[in-house]
Amino acid sequence: MKTLRFPIFLFFLFFLSQTSYAQGGAHAYIEAHKEWAIDAMEKFGVPASIILAVAMHESANGSSKVAIHLNNHFGIRGANNSKKIRSSYKGYDSVKASYDDFINYLKTRKQFRSLFDRYSAYDYHSWAYGIMRGGYAGSKAWAAHIVAIIKKHQLFLFDNRPADYIEPQDATFEEKSTASESNLHYTVKKGDTLGAIAKRYKTSVSRIKTKNQLRSDRLRIGQHLKI
């Protein structure tokens, strides 16, 4: 048994050193990029906590190959001219350009535009789940990871949140989110179909038809639908 203690002790030291390195990497990343996140929040309304947490998650605190060689900290796909890495991810001249493009990505894609009007610059829960529902990430656990990063590193302290703001409980948040989604109203536009609307709002055609007592899939321009 004595011969096993030394290797176990070394493993324990290695585990502690790796944990310390990971925490130190996160802290250094936050310090280096928080001003960009705060500036973007003040200009566009996206919580600074969301911007930082997404960047930390997607770039492994700036240590991923895509982050190092392409300055891509948000996992956005596109063209690049790198000769050091073969990748389908977009290349940027600077890390700051990657941050700017993340905001532009949210603002210019229709599935994310409503987030700017619906959610405040401190409601990071809604932003995380809203971005996930918009198709930013394939994993259903993505939003939970983002929220966990924000809480672990208290990134919400960078947000423009009221002094009396009460943190929502994760267990009830999805119920509230689902309830608020169920109360959405949509005005039919030219070219709309029930299938396209259902896909946009992550629901089904049959559910929309039931809510609106529709007998057919036919829609008319200007028609108001409950989603």
mmCIF file of C-alpha atoms in Angstrom, residues 60-151:
data_model
loop_
_atom_site.group_PDB
_atom_site.id
_atom_site.type_symbol
_atom_site.label_atom_id
_atom_site.label_comp_id
_atom_site.label_asym_id
_atom_site.label_seq_id
_atom_site.Cartn_x
_atom_site.Cartn_y
_atom_site.Cartn_z
ATOM 1 C CA ALA A 60 -11.847 27.758 -23.871
ATOM 2 C CA ASN A 61 -10.797 31.066 -22.314
ATOM 3 C CA GLY A 62 -8.891 31.996 -25.442
ATOM 4 C CA SER A 63 -6.817 28.799 -25.517
ATOM 5 C CA SER A 64 -8.510 26.935 -28.387
ATOM 6 C CA LYS A 65 -6.722 26.601 -31.728
ATOM 7 C CA VAL A 66 -9.465 28.576 -33.449
ATOM 8 C CA ALA A 67 -9.008 31.400 -30.942
ATOM 9 C CA ILE A 68 -5.213 31.360 -31.184
ATOM 10 C CA HIS A 69 -4.852 31.095 -34.969
ATOM 11 C CA LEU A 70 -8.049 32.794 -36.185
ATOM 12 C CA ASN A 71 -8.831 35.249 -33.350
ATOM 13 C CA ASN A 72 -12.276 33.630 -33.324
ATOM 14 C CA HIS A 73 -13.654 33.573 -29.777
ATOM 15 C CA PHE A 74 -17.328 32.862 -30.551
ATOM 16 C CA GLY A 75 -17.320 29.828 -32.812
ATOM 17 C CA ILE A 76 -18.793 31.703 -35.759
ATOM 18 C CA ARG A 77 -18.232 29.906 -39.057
ATOM 19 C CA GLY A 78 -16.944 31.555 -42.209
ATOM 20 C CA ALA A 79 -13.931 32.065 -44.446
ATOM 21 C CA ASN A 80 -10.358 32.425 -43.246
ATOM 22 C CA ASN A 81 -6.915 32.751 -44.850
ATOM 23 C CA SER A 82 -4.901 30.958 -42.185
ATOM 24 C CA LYS A 83 -1.994 28.776 -43.276
ATOM 25 C CA LYS A 84 -1.515 27.433 -39.745
ATOM 26 C CA ILE A 85 -4.878 25.770 -39.299
ATOM 27 C CA ARG A 86 -7.493 24.214 -41.558
ATOM 28 C CA SER A 87 -10.866 25.193 -40.246
ATOM 29 C CA SER A 88 -14.409 26.110 -41.278
ATOM 30 C CA TYR A 89 -14.431 28.866 -38.664
ATOM 31 C CA LYS A 90 -14.187 32.524 -39.569
ATOM 32 C CA GLY A 91 -10.866 34.326 -39.313
ATOM 33 C CA TYR A 92 -10.441 37.828 -37.865
ATOM 34 C CA ASP A 93 -7.663 40.393 -37.898
ATOM 35 C CA SER A 94 -8.050 40.866 -34.149
ATOM 36 C CA VAL A 95 -9.884 39.459 -31.155
ATOM 37 C CA LYS A 96 -11.812 42.721 -30.879
ATOM 38 C CA ALA A 97 -13.105 42.152 -34.416
ATOM 39 C CA SER A 98 -14.440 38.779 -33.255
ATOM 40 C CA TYR A 99 -16.304 40.448 -30.386
ATOM 41 C CA ASP A 100 -17.778 43.040 -32.746
ATOM 42 C CA ASP A 101 -18.878 40.353 -35.184
ATOM 43 C CA PHE A 102 -20.652 38.409 -32.447
ATOM 44 C CA ILE A 103 -22.866 41.419 -31.749
ATOM 45 C CA ASN A 104 -23.390 41.930 -35.477
ATOM 46 C CA TYR A 105 -24.269 38.238 -35.827
ATOM 47 C CA LEU A 106 -27.042 38.600 -33.254
ATOM 48 C CA LYS A 107 -28.338 41.874 -34.679
ATOM 49 C CA THR A 108 -28.460 40.835 -38.329
ATOM 50 C CA ARG A 109 -30.075 37.401 -38.059
ATOM 51 C CA LYS A 110 -33.843 37.479 -37.775
ATOM 52 C CA GLN A 111 -34.042 34.682 -35.198
ATOM 53 C CA PHE A 112 -32.101 36.845 -32.725
ATOM 54 C CA ARG A 113 -33.401 40.351 -33.494
ATOM 55 C CA SER A 114 -36.329 40.113 -31.104
ATOM 56 C CA LEU A 115 -33.990 39.459 -28.170
ATOM 57 C CA PHE A 116 -32.847 43.082 -28.237
ATOM 58 C CA ASP A 117 -36.422 44.315 -27.779
ATOM 59 C CA ARG A 118 -37.670 41.644 -25.398
ATOM 60 C CA TYR A 119 -34.832 41.292 -22.890
ATOM 61 C CA SER A 120 -32.961 43.775 -20.724
ATOM 62 C CA ALA A 121 -29.189 44.218 -20.509
ATOM 63 C CA TYR A 122 -29.116 42.251 -17.249
ATOM 64 C CA ASP A 123 -31.508 39.360 -17.891
ATOM 65 C CA TYR A 124 -28.734 36.945 -18.836
ATOM 66 C CA HIS A 125 -30.952 33.883 -18.256
ATOM 67 C CA SER A 126 -33.361 34.927 -21.005
ATOM 68 C CA TRP A 127 -30.535 35.918 -23.335
ATOM 69 C CA ALA A 128 -28.761 32.577 -22.882
ATOM 70 C CA TYR A 129 -31.859 30.510 -23.600
ATOM 71 C CA GLY A 130 -33.019 32.879 -26.339
ATOM 72 C CA ILE A 131 -29.709 32.597 -28.181
ATOM 73 C CA MET A 132 -29.797 28.812 -27.819
ATOM 74 C CA ARG A 133 -33.364 28.590 -29.138
ATOM 75 C CA GLY A 134 -32.302 30.718 -32.097
ATOM 76 C CA GLY A 135 -29.956 27.918 -33.169
ATOM 77 C CA TYR A 136 -26.625 29.379 -32.080
ATOM 78 C CA ALA A 137 -25.594 26.044 -30.565
ATOM 79 C CA GLY A 138 -26.642 22.482 -31.282
ATOM 80 C CA SER A 139 -26.463 21.259 -27.684
ATOM 81 C CA LYS A 140 -29.610 21.584 -25.572
ATOM 82 C CA ALA A 141 -27.352 22.057 -22.547
ATOM 83 C CA TRP A 142 -25.550 25.058 -24.068
ATOM 84 C CA ALA A 143 -27.577 27.739 -22.263
ATOM 85 C CA ALA A 144 -27.163 25.955 -18.939
ATOM 86 C CA HIS A 145 -23.380 25.951 -19.456
ATOM 87 C CA ILE A 146 -23.400 29.676 -20.217
ATOM 88 C CA VAL A 147 -25.471 30.456 -17.115
ATOM 89 C CA ALA A 148 -23.153 28.270 -15.005
ATOM 90 C CA ILE A 149 -20.088 30.195 -16.228
ATOM 91 C CA ILE A 150 -21.766 33.504 -15.435
ATOM 92 C CA LYS A 151 -22.632 32.392 -11.907
#
